[in-house]
GROMACS .gro file of C-alpha atoms in nm:
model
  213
    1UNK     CA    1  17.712  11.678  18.611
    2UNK     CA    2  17.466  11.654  18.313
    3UNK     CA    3  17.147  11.861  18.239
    4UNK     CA    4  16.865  11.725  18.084
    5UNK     CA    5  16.742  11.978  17.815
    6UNK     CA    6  16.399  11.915  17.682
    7UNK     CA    7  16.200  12.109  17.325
    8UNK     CA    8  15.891  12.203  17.357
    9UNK     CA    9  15.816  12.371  17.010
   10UNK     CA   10  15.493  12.189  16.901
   11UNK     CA   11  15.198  12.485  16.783
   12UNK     CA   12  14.840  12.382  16.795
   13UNK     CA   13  14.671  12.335  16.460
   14UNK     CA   14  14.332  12.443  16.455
   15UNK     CA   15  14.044  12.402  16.207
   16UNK     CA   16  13.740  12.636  16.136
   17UNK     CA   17  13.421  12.571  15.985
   18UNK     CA   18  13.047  12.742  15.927
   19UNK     CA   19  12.760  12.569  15.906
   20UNK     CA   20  12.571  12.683  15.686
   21UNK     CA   21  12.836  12.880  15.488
   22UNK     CA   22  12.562  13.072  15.316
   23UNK     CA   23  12.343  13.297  15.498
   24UNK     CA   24  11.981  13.435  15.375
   25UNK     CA   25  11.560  13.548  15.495
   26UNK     CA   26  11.542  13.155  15.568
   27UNK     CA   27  11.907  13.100  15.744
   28UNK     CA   28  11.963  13.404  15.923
   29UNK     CA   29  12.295  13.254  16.133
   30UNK     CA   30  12.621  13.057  16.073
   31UNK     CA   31  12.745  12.846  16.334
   32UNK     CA   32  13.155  12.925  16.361
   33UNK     CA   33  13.295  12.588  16.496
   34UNK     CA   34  13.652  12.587  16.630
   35UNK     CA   35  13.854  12.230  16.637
   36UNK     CA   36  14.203  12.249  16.810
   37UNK     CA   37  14.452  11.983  16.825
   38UNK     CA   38  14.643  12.076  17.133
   39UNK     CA   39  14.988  12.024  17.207
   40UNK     CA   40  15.115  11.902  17.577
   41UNK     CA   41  15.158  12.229  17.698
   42UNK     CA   42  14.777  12.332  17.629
   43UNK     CA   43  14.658  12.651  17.529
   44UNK     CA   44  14.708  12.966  17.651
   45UNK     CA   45  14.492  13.242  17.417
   46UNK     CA   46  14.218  13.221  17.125
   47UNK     CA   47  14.228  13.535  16.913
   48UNK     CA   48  13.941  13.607  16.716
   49UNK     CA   49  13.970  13.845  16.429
   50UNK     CA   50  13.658  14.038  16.499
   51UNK     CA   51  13.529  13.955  16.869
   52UNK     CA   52  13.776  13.973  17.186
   53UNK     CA   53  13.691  13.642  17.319
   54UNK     CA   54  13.830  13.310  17.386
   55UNK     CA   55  13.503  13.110  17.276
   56UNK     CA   56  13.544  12.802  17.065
   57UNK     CA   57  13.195  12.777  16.909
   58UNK     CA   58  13.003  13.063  16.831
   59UNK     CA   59  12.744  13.228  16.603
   60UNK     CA   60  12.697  13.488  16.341
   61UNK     CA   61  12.451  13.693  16.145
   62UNK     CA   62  12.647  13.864  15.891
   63UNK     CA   63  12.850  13.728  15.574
   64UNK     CA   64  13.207  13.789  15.562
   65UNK     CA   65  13.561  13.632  15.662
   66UNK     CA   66  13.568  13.539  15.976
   67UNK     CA   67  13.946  13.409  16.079
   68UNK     CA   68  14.090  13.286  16.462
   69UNK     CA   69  14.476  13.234  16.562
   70UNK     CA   70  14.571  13.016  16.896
   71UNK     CA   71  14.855  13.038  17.104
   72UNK     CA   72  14.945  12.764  17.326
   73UNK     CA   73  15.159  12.797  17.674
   74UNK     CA   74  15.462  12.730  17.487
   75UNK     CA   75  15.444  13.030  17.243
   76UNK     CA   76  15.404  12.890  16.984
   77UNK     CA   77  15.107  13.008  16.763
   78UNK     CA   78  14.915  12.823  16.549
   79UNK     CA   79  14.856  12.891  16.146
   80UNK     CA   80  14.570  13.163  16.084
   81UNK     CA   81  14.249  12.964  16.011
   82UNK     CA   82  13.924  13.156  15.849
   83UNK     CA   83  13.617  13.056  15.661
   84UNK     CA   84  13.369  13.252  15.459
   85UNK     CA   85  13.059  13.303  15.459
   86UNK     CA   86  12.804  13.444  15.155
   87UNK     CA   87  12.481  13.626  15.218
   88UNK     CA   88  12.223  13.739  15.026
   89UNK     CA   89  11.874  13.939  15.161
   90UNK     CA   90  11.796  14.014  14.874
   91UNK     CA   91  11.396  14.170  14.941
   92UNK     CA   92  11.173  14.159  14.649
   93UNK     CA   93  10.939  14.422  14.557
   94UNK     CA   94  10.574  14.243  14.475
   95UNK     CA   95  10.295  14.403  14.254
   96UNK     CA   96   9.984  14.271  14.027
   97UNK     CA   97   9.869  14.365  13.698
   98UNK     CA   98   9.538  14.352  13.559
   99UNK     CA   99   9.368  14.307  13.251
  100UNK     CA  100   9.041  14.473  13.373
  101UNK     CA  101   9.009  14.676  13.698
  102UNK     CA  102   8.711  14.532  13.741
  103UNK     CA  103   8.417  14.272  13.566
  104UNK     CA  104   8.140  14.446  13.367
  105UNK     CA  105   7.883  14.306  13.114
  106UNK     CA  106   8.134  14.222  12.883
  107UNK     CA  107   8.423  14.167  13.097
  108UNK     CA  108   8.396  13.802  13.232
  109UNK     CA  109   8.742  13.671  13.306
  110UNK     CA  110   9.034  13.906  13.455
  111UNK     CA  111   9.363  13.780  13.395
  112UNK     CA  112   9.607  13.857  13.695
  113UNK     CA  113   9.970  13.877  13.681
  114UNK     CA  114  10.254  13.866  13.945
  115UNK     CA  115  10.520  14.069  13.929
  116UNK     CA  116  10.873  14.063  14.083
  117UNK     CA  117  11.160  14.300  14.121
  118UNK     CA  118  11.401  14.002  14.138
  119UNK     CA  119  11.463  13.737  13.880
  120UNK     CA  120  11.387  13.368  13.982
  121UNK     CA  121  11.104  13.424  14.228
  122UNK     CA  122  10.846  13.213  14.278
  123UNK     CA  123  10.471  13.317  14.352
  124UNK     CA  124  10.146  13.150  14.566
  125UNK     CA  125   9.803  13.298  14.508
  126UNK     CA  126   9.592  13.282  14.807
  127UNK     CA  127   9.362  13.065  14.564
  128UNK     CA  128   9.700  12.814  14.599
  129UNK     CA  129   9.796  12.830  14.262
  130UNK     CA  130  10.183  12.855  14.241
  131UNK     CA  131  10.179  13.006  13.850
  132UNK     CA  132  10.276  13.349  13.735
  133UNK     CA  133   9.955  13.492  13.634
  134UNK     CA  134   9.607  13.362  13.731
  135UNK     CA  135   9.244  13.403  13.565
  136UNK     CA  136   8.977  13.448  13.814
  137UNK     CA  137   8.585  13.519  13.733
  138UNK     CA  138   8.465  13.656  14.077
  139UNK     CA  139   8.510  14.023  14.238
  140UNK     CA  140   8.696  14.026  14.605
  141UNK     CA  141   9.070  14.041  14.681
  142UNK     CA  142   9.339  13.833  14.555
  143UNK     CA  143   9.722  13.808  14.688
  144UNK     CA  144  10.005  13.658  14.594
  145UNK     CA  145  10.293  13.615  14.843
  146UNK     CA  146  10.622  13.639  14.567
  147UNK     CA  147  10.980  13.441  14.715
  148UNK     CA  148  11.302  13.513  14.573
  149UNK     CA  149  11.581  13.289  14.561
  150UNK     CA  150  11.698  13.480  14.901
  151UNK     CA  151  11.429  13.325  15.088
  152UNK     CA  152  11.284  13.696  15.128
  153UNK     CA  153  10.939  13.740  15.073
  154UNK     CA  154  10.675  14.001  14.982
  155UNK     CA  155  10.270  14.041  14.920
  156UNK     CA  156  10.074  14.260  14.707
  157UNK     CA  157   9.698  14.224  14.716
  158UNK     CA  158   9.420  14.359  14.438
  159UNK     CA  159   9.110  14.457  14.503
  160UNK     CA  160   8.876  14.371  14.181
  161UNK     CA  161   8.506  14.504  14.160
  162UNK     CA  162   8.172  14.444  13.960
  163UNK     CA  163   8.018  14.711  13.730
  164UNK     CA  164   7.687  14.739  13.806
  165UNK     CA  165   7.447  14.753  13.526
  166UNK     CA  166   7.298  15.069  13.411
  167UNK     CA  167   6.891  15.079  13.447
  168UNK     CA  168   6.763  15.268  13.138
  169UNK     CA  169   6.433  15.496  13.090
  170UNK     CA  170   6.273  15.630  12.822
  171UNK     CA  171   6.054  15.918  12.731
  172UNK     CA  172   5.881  15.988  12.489
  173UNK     CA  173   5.745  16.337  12.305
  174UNK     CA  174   5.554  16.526  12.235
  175UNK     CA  175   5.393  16.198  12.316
  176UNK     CA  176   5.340  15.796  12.238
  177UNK     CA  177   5.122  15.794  12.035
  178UNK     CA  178   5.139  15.920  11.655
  179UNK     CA  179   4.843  16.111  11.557
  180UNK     CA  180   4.804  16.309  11.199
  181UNK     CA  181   4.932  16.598  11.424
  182UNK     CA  182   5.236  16.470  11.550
  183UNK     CA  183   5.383  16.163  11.276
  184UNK     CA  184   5.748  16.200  11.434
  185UNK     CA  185   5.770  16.109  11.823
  186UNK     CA  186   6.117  16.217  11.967
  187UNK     CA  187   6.277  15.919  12.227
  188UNK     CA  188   6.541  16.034  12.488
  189UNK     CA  189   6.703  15.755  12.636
  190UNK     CA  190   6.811  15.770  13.028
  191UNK     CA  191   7.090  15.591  13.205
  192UNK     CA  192   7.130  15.579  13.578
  193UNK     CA  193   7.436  15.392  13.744
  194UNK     CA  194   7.675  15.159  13.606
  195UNK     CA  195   7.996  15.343  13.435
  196UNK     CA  196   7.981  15.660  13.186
  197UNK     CA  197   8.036  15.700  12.916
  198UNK     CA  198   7.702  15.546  12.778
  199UNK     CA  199   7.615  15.437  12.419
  200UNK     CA  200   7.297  15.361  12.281
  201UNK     CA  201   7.103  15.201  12.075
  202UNK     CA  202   6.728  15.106  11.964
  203UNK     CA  203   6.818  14.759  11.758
  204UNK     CA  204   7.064  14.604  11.943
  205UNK     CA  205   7.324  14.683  11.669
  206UNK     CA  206   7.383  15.050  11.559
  207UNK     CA  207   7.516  15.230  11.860
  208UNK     CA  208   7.532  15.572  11.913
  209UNK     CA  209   7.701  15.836  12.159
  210UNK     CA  210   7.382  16.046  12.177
  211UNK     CA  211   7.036  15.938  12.383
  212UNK     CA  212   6.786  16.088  12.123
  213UNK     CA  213   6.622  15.864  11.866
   0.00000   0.00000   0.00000
């Protein structure tokens, strides 16, 4: 009598891969794709390093290693297969600087400058420029959405005003008129509105911290 003796030692060999392999604010998931090359006997149990399940396709949110194992019917298990994946959320922290708080008589043109707590962001005005800093020439509010190379993204807004102008008035005394009584007349200069502290002056030229003249 014979016996026929057959070998049935053949393990699976697998392959894993991410796409993408780089997670961030504007790819927020990796899909994990398993490929198994199955030997005649089938397979018999997945084993995933961080999940219990026997899924061959799957998604994830987090960077990291992420490795699988197979068994097939025949006992034999398969070589460990893994893939990483990088991630980076990096948020940015967004402000604006000034050169003015707000445009006066002589302030015309107010420089505005983005400003971002990460290295290699890029900035959009809500006027659409794309640049760094801005110069703008009218009061109202002005944004600027700043993007770091994460894909994060964060706004800061500025709110800039216009002085108003002061209205001046003037008195005179003891009067208006110089008379052989009175050759010295005494002028006190009034401000109302616009921003203190005032300085005046009678020609234009010499200015002084004190309203009398």
């Amino acid at each position: 009598n014979t016996i026929r003796i057959d070998e049935d030692k053949l393990p699976p060999v697998i392959r894993l891969t991410a796409s993408p392999e780089h997670l961030d604010c504007l790819t927020p998931s990796s899909h994990l794709t398993l490929e198994i090359d199955e030997p005649a006997s089938g397979i018999r149990d997945i084993r995933w390093s961080d999940i219990s399940s026997s899924v061959r396709e799957r998604d994830v949110t987090r960077g990291g290693t992420y490795s699988v194992s197979v068994t097939a019917n025949n006992g034999c298990p398969s070589s460990v297969a893994e893939v990483k994946i990088t991630e980076d959320r990096s948020e940015p922290e967004a402000s604006i600087t000034a050169s003015s708080e707000s445009f006066s008589c002589h302030v015309n043109e107010i420089t505005l400058t983005a400003v971002s707590s990460i290295a290699g962001s890029t900035y959009l005005w809500n006027t659409g420029a794309t640049s760094e800093s801005i110069t703008v020439t009218e009061e109202g509010d002005y944004s600027v959405t700043v993007t770091a190379p994460s894909g994060c993204t964060d706004v800061a807004i500025i709110s800039l005003s216009r002085e108003t102008a002061p209205v001046l008035s003037l008195l005179t005394s003891p009067s208006s008129t110089l008379t052989c009584e009175h050759d010295e007349i005494v002028i006190t200069a009034y401000a109302d509105g616009g921003v203190s502290p005032y300085t005046y002056s009678i020609d234009g030229t010499n200015f002084q911290t004190s309203n009398l003249f």
